PDB file of C-alpha atoms in Angstrom:
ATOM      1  CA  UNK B 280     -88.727   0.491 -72.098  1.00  0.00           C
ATOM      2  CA  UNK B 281     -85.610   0.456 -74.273  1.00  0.00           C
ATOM      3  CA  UNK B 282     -86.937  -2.668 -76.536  1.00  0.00           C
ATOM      4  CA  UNK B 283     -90.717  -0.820 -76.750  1.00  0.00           C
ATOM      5  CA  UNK B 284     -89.256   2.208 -78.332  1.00  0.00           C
ATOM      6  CA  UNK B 285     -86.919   0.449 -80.694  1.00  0.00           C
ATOM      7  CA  UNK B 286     -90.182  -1.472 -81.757  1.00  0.00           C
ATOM      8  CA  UNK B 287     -91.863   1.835 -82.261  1.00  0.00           C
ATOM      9  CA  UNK B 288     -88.565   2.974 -84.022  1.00  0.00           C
ATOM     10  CA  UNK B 289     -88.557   0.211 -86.535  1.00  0.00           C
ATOM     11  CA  UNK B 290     -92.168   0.334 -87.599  1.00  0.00           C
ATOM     12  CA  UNK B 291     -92.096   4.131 -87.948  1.00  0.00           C
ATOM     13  CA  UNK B 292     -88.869   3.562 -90.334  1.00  0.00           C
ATOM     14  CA  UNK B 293     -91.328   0.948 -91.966  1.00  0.00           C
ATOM     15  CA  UNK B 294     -94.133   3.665 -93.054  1.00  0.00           C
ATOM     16  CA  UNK B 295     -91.413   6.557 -93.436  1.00  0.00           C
ATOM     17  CA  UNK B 296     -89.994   3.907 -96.549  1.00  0.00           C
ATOM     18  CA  UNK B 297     -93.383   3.157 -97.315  1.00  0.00           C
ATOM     19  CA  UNK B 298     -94.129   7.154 -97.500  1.00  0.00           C
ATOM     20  CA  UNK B 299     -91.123   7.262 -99.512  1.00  0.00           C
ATOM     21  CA  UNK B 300     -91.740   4.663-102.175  1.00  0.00           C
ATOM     22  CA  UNK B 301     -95.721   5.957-102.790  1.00  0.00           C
ATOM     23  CA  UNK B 302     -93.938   9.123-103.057  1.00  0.00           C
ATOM     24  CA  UNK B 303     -91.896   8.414-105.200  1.00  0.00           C
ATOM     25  CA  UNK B 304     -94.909   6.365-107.344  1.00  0.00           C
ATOM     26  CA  UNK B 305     -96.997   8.923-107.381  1.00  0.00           C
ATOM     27  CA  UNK B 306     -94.197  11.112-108.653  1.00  0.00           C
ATOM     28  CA  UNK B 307     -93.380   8.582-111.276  1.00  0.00           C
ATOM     29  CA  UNK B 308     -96.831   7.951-112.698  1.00  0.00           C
ATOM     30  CA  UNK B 309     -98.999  10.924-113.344  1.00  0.00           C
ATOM     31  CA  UNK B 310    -102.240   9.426-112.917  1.00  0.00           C
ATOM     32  CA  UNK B 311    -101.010   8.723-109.191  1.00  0.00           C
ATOM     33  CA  UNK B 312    -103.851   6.303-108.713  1.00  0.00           C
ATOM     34  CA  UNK B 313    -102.610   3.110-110.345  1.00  0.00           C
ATOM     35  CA  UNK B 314    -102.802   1.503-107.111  1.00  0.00           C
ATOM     36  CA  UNK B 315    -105.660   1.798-104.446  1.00  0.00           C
TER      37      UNK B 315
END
């Protein structure tokens, strides 16, 4: 049980940074769509 959720931890981190960094892109660049 313990190992699952730490699994489920770790990838949510994953799209919280990835959330972050497109963020952070789209802030960034104005066009926001200079990558699909």
């Amino acid at each position: 049980m313990k190992s699952g959720l730490s699994e489920v931890g770790e990838s949510f981190g994953d799209i919280l940074a990835e959330a972050k960094a497109d963020l952070a892109e789209s802030k960034s660049k104005p066009s926001g769509k200079a990558k699909a």
